[in-house]
Coordinates of C-alpha atoms in Angstrom, one line a residue:
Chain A
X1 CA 75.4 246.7 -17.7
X2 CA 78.6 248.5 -16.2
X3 CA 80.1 245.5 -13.9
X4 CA 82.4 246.4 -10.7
X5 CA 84.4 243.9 -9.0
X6 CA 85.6 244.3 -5.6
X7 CA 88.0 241.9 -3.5
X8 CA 86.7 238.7 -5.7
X9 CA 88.5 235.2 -4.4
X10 CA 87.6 231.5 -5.1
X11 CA 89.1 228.8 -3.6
X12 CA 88.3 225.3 -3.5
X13 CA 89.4 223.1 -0.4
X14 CA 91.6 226.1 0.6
X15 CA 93.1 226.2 -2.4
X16 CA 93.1 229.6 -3.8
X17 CA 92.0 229.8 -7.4
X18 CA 91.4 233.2 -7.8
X19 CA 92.0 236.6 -6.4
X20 CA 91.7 238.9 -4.9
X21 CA 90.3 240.5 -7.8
X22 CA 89.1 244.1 -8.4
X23 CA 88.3 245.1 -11.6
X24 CA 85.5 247.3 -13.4
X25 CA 84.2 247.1 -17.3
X26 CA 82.0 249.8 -18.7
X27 CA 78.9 249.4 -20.4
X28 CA 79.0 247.8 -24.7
X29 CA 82.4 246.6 -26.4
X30 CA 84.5 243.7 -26.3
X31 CA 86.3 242.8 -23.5
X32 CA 89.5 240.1 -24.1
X33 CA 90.5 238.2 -20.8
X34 CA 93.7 237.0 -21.5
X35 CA 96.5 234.7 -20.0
X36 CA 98.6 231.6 -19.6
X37 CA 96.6 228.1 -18.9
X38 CA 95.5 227.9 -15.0
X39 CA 95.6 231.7 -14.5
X40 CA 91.7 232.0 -13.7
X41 CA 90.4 232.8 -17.0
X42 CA 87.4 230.5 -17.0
X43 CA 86.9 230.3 -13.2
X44 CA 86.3 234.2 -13.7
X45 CA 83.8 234.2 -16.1
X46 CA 81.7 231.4 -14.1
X47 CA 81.7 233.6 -11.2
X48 CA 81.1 236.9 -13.5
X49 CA 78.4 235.0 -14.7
X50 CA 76.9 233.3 -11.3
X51 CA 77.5 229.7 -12.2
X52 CA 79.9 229.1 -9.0
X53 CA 79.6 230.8 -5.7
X54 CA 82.7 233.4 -5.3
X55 CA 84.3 232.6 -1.7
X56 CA 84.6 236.0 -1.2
X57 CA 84.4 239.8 -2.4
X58 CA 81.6 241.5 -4.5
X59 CA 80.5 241.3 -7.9
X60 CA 77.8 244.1 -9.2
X61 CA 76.5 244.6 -12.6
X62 CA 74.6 248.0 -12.9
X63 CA 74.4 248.5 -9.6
X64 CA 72.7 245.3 -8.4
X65 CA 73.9 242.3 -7.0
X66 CA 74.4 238.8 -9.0
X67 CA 70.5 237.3 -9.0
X68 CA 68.6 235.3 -11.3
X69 CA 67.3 239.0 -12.8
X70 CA 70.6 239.7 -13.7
X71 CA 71.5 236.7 -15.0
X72 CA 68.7 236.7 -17.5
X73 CA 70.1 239.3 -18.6
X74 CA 73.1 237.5 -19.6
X75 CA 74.4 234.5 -21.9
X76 CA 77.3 232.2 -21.9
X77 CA 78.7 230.3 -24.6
X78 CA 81.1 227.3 -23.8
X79 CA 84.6 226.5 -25.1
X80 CA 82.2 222.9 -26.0
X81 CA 79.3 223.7 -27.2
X82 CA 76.5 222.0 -25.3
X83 CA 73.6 221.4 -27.7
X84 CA 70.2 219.9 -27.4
X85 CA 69.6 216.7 -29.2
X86 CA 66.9 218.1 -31.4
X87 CA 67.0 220.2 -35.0
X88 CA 69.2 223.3 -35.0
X89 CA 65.8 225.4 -35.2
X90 CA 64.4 223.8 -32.4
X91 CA 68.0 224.4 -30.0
X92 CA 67.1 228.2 -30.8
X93 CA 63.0 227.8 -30.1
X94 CA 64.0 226.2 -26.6
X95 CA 65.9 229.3 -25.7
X96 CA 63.1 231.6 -27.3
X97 CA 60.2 229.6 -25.4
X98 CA 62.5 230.2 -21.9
X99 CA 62.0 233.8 -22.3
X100 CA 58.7 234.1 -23.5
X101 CA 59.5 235.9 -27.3
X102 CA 56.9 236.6 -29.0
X103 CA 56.7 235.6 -32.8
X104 CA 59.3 233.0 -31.7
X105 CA 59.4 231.8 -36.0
X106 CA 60.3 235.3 -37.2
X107 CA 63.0 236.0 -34.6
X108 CA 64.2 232.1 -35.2
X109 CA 64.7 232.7 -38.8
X110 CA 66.5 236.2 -38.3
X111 CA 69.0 234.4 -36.1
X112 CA 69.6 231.4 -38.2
X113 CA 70.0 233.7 -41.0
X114 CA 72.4 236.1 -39.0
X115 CA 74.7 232.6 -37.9
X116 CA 74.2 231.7 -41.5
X117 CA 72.7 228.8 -40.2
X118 CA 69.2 229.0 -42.8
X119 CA 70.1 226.1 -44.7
X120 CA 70.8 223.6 -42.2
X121 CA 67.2 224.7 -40.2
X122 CA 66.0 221.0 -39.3
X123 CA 69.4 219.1 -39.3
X124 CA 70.3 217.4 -35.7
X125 CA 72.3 220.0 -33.8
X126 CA 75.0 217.2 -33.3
X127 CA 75.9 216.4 -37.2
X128 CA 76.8 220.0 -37.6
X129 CA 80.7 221.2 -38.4
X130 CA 82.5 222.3 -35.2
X131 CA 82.5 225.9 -36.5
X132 CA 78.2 225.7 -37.3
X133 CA 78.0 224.4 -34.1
X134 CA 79.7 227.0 -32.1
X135 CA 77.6 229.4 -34.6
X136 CA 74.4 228.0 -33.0
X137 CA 75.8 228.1 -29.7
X138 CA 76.3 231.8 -29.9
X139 CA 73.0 232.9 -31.9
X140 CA 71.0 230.1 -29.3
X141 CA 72.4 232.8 -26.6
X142 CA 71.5 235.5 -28.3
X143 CA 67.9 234.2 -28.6
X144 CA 67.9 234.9 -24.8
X145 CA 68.5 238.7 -25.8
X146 CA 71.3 238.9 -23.6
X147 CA 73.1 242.6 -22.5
X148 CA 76.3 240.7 -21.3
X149 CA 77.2 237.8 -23.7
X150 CA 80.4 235.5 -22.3
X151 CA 82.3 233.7 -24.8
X152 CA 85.0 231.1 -23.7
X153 CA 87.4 230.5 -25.9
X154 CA 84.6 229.9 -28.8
X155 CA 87.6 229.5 -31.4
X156 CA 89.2 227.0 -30.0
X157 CA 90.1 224.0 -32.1
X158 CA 88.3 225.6 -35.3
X159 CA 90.1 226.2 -38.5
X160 CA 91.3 229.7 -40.0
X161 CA 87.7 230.4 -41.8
X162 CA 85.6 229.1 -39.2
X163 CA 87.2 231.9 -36.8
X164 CA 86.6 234.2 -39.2
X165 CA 82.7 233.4 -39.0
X166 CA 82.8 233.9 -35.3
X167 CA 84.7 236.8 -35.1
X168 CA 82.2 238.5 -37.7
X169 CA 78.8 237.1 -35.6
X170 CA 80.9 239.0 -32.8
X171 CA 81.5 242.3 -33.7
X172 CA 77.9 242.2 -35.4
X173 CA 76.3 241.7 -32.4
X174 CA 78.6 243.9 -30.2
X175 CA 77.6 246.7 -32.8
X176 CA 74.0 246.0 -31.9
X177 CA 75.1 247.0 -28.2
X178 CA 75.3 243.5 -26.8
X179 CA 78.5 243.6 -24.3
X180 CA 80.9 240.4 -25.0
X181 CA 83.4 239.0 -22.6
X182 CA 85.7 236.8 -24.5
X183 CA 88.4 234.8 -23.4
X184 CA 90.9 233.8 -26.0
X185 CA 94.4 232.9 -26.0
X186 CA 94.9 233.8 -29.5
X187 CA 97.0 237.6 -29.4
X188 CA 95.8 237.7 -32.5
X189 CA 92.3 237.4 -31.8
X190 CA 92.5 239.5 -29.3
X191 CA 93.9 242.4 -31.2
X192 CA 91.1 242.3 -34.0
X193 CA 88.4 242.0 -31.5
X194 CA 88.8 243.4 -28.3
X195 CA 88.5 247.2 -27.4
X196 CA 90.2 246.3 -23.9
X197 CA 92.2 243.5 -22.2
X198 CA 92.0 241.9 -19.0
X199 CA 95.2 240.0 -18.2
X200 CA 95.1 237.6 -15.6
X201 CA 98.5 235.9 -14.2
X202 CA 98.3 233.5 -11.0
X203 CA 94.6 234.2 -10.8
X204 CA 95.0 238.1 -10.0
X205 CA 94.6 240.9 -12.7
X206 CA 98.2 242.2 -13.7
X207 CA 96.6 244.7 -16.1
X208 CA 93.4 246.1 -17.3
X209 CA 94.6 248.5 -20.4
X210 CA 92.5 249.6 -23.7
X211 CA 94.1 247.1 -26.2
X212 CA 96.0 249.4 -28.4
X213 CA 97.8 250.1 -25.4
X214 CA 98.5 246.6 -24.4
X215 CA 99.7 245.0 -27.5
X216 CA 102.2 248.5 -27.8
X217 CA 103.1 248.4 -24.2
X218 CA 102.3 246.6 -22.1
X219 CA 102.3 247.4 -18.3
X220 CA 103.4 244.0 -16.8
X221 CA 106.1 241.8 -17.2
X222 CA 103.9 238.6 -17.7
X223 CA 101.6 240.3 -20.7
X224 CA 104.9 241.5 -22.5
X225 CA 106.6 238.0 -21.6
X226 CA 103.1 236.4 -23.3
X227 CA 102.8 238.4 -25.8
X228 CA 106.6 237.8 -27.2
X229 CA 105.6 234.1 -27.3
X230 CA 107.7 233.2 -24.0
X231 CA 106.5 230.6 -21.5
X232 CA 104.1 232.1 -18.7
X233 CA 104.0 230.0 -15.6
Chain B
X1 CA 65.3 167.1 -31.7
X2 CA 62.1 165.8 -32.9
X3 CA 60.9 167.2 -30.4
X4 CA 62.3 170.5 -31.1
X5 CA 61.4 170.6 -34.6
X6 CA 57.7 169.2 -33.6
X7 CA 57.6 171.9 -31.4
X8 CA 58.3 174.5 -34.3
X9 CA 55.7 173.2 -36.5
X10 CA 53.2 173.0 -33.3
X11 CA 54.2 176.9 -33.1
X12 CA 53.6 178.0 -36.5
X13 CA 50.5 176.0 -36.8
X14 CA 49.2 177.2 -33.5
X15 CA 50.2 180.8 -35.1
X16 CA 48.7 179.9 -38.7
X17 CA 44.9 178.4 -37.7
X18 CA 44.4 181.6 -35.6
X19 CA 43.5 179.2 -32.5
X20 CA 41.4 181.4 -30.3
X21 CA 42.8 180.7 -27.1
X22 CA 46.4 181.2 -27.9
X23 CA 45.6 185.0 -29.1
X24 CA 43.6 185.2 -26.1
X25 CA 46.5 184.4 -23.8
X26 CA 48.9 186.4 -26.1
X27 CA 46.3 189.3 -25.8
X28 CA 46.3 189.0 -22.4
X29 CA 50.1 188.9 -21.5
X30 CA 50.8 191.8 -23.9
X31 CA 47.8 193.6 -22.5
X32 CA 48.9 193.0 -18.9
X33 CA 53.1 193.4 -19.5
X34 CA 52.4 196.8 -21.8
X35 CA 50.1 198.5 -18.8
X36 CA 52.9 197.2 -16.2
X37 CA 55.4 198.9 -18.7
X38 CA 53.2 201.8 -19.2
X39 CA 52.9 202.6 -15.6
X40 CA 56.7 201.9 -14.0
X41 CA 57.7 204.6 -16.9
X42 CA 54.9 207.2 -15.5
X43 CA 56.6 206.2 -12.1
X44 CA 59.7 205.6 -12.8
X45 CA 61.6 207.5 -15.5
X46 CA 60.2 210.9 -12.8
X47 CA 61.9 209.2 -10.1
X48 CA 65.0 208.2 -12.2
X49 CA 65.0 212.1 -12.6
X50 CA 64.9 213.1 -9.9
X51 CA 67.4 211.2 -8.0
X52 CA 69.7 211.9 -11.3
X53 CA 69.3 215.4 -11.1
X54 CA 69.1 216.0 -7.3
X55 CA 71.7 215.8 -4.6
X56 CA 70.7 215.0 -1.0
X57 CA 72.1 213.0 1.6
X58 CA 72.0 209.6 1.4
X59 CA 71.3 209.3 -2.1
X60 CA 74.0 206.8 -2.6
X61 CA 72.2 204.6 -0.5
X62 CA 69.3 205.2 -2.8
X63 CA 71.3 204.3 -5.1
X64 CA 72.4 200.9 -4.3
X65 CA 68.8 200.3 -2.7
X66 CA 67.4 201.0 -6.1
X67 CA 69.9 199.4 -8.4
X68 CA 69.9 196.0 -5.8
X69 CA 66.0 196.3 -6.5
X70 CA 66.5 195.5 -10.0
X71 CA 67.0 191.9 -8.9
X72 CA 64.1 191.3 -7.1
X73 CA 62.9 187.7 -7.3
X74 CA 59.6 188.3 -9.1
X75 CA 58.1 184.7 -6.8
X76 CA 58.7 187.6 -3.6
X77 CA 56.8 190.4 -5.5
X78 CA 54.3 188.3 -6.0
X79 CA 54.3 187.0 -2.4
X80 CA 54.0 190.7 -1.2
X81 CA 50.8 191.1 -3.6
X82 CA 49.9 188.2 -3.1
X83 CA 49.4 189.4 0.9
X84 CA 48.2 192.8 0.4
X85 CA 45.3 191.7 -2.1
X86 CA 44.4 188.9 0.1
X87 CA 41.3 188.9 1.7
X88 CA 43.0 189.3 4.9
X89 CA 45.2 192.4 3.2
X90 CA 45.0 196.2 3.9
X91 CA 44.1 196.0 0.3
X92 CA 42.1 193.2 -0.2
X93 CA 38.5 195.6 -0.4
X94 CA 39.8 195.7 -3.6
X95 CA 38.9 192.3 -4.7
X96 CA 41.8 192.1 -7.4
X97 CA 43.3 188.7 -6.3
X98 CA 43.1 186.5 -9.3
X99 CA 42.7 189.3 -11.5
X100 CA 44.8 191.2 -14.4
X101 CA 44.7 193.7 -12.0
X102 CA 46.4 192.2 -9.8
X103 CA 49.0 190.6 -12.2
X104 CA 49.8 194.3 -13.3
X105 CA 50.2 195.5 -10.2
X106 CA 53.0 192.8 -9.4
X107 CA 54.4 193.4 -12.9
X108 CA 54.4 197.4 -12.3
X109 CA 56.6 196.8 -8.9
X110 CA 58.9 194.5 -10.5
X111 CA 59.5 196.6 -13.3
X112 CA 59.7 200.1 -11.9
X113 CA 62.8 200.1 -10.1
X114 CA 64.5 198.7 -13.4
X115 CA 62.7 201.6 -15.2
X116 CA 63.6 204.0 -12.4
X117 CA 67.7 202.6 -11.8
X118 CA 68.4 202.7 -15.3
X119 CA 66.6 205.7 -16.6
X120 CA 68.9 207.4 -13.4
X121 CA 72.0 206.3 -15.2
X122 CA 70.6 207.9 -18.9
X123 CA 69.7 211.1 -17.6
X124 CA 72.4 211.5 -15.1
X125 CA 74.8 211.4 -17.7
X126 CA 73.0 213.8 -20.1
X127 CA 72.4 215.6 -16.8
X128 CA 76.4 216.4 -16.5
X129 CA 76.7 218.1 -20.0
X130 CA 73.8 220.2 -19.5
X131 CA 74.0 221.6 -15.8
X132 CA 76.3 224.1 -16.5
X133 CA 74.2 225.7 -19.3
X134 CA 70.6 224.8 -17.9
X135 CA 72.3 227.0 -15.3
X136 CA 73.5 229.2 -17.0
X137 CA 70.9 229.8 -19.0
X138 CA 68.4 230.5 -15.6
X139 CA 66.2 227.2 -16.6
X140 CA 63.9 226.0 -13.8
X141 CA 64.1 222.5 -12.9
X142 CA 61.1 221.2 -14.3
X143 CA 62.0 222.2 -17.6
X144 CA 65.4 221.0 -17.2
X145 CA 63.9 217.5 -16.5
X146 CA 61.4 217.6 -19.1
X147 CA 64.1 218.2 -21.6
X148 CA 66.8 215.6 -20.6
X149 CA 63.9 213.6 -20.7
X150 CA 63.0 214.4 -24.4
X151 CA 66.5 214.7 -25.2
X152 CA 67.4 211.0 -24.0
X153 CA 64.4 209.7 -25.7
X154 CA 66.2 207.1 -27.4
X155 CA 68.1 205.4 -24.3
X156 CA 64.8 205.6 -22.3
X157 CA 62.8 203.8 -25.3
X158 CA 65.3 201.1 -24.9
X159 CA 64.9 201.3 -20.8
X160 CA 61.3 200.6 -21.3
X161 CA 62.5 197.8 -23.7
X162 CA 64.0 196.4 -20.9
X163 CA 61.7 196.9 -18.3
X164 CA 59.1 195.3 -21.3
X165 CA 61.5 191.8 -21.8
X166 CA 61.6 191.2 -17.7
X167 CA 57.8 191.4 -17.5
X168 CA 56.9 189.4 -20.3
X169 CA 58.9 186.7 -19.5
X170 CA 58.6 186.2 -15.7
X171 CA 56.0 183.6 -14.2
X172 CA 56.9 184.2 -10.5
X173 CA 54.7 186.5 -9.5
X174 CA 52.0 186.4 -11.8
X175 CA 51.4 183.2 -10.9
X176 CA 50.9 183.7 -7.4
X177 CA 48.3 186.7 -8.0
X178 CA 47.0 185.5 -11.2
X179 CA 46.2 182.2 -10.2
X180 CA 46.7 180.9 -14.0
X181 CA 42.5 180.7 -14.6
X182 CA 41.9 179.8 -17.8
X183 CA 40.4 182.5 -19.9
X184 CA 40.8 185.0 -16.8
X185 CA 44.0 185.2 -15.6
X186 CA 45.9 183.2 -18.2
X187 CA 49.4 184.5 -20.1
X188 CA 52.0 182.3 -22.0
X189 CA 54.5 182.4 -19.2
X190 CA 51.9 180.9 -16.7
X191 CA 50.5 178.8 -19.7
X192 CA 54.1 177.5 -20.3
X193 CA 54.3 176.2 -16.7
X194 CA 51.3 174.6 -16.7
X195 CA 52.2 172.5 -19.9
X196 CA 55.7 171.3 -18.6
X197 CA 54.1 170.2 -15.4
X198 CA 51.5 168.4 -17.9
X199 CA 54.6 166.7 -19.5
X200 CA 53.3 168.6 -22.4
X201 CA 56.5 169.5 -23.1
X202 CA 56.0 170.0 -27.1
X203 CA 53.3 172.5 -26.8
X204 CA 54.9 174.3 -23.7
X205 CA 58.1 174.4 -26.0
X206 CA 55.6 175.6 -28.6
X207 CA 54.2 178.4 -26.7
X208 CA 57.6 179.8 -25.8
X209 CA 58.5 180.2 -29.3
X210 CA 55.7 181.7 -29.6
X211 CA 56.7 184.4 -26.4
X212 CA 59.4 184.9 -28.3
X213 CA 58.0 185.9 -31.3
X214 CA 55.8 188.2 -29.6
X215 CA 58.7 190.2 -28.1
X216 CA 61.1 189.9 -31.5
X217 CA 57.8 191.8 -32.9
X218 CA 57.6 194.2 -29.7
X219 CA 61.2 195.1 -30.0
X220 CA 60.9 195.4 -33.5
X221 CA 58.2 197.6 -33.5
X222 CA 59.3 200.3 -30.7
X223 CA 63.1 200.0 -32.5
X224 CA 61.3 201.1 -36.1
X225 CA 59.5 204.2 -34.0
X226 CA 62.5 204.9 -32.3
X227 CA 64.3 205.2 -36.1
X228 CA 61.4 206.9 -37.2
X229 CA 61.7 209.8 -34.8
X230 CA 64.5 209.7 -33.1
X231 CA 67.3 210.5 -35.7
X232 CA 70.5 208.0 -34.9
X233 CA 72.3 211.4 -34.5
X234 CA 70.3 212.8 -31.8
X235 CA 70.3 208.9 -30.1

């Protein structure tokens, strides 16, 4: 779903958050949204995906306005992972049962296996590692069968190998077309995964450049300042 | 304390000789508290929900109405019942004064808004870590609530637990609408005060070890389901 953003501003109490924002991202790949803390990063992605009301502007994906439609066609995983207080099988089955799969144990077990989550089937959800629980988080989204997957900062507090788990589940399921909006603020990260980057500074976009280009050269002054390690405010 | 530690023997004797008309009274109070229980948490733990999951004006108010109701005098509950099942009632076609009917009925009211006020607070809280991905996740709001419900089946076992230990032991307002008949409408609480004002005070003292043994074996019970399906990690 090719999304195009046009004149996109969220404010709260007058207080402008975000924008204006225009932007467009094509259709597949990984898209990074970088940028300091307080630029917009995760107030973007909640309007992207239709979970706060944008003050004003447009947002389109495909064509169509933000609806429920759409947004069934779309997952979000959260920087916490929010997990039902049942078995890790049964947090996938909910999302299975929401959108009527069929043969719900057969595509269960496929996703377990693809988080590499098979062993741990009927353990509580809660006594799981951060890095299994973030794992269960994504594939849980993916059980919705999702064309736009957001992932905020899914990496976040988890050690070296755990990242490494993630980062694998997310280029496997970008290669199976599934587009992913990630926000990190790892360069690092960004530079394995992403195919472009989204920089946001003061909640507007300073640059939208393929990421071989960015981490080269970037365009603004705030990316090459962040990049270098230097203190954006 | 002789008469403390007659009182224990008197008890455990009463307990050991299977003496028909204490099990008869403790069948009775169970049977009536358990249906009043039964029915606030069909009642209740939807209306808990819904004013935990819903925003509308004035819910504060509801709030505060419903958390105030959680200290209803049970001798007014029973007054109310006592009026509406009276002959003279808008209910009293109904013929349950000086029923068990009517002693669950006054049991249900008194327990419902506790059922209903704390269940709120559970799922309310469970509520705010899961809005954003119920949302997210396009789940209608049924579902939602039948899931924070499921999910916060531990908290609302002991909510019902609760609700459970305030009927049991209240006399108010079973009194009034039970009338305290012997083999009809007669429960330990009720029992109790009719000893005392006997000057019984040995066997009243008696029976409310016995109550108390009863709901040690009630709590016990529901907390050994509650660890049997509810893993403390999921609690």
């Amino acid at each position: 779903m090719p999304l195009v953003v046009e004149g996109l501003r969220y404010a709260i109490a007058g207080r402008p958050l975000l924008g204006p924002v225009d932007l467009r991202l094509d259709h597949g790949g990984i898209t990074a949204v970088m940028g300091p803390n307080g630029a917009g990063k995760s107030v973007l992605l909640r309007l992207l995906h239709g979970l706060v009301r944008a003050s004003s502007g447009r947002i389109s994906w495909a064509g169509r306005a933000l609806d429920d439609g759409i947004r069934r066609r779309q997952a979000m995983v959260f920087q916490k992972p929010v997990l039902l207080r049942r078995s890790v099988a049964a947090n996938i089955d909910f999302a299975l049962k929401l959108r009527a799969v069929p043969d719900i144990a057969g595509r269960r077990d496929e996703l377990m296996r693809l988080a590499r989550l098979d062993h741990v089937a009927q353990r509580p959800a809660r006594v799981l590692s951060g890095g299994e629980q973030q794992r269960l988080a994504i594939v849980r989204a993916l059980a919705l069968e999702p064309d736009v997957l957001f992932l905020d900062e899914p990496t976040a507090s988890l050690d070296p190998a755990a990242t490494l788990a993630i980062e694998d589940l997310a280029k496997t399921v970008r290669d199976r077309g599934v587009k992913i909006i990630l926000i990190t603020h790892d360069a690092g990260q960004a530079r394995r995964l992403a195919d472009d980057i989204v920089f946001l500074h003061g909640g507007r976009v300073t640059e939208h450049t393929p990421a071989t280009r960015f981490f080269e050269r970037p365009a603004s002054a705030e990316a090459a300042a962040f990049l270098a390690g230097k203190i954006v405010l | 304390m002789q008469d403390f530690a007659g009182a224990f023997t008197l008890a455990f004797s009463l307990l050991a000789s299977f003496d028909a008309d204490l099990y008869e009274i403790v069948g009775l109070s169970l049977q009536v508290t358990l249906s009043a229980v039964l029915i606030a948490a069909l009642i209740g733990l939807p209306v808990g929900a819904l004013i935990a999951t819903t925003r509308f004006p004035g819910r504060g108010l509801v709030i505060v109405v419903l958390n105030t109701l959680m200290g209803l005098p049970p001798v007014v509950i029973g007054l109310l019942v006592y009026m509406a099942l009276s002959n003279a009632g808008p209910l009293g076609v109904l013929r349950l004064l000086y029923t068990p009917g009517a002693m669950i009925i006054a049991q249900a009211l008194l327990v419902t808004p506790i059922v209903a006020a704390l269940s709120r607070q559970v799922i309310e809280d469970r509520h705010g870590e899961c809005a954003e991905l119920f949302r997210s996740m396009v789940v209608s709001w049924g579902r939602a609530i039948a899931t924070l419900l499921w999910d916060a089946r531990a908290a609302l076992l002991t909510v019902a637990l609760a609700g459970f230990g305030r009927a049991i032991a209240e006399v108010g307002a079973v009194i009034i609408v039970g009338g305290n008949i012997n083999h009809v409408t007669r429960v330990m609480t009720t029992a109790i005060a009719l000893e005392t004002s006997k000057g019984d005070l040995a066997l009243a003292l008696a029976l409310g070890i016995v109550l108390l043994i009863v709901a040690i074996a009630v709590n016990g019970a529901v907390s050994a389901l509650r660890a049997g399906t509810v893993p403390a990690s999921h609690v």
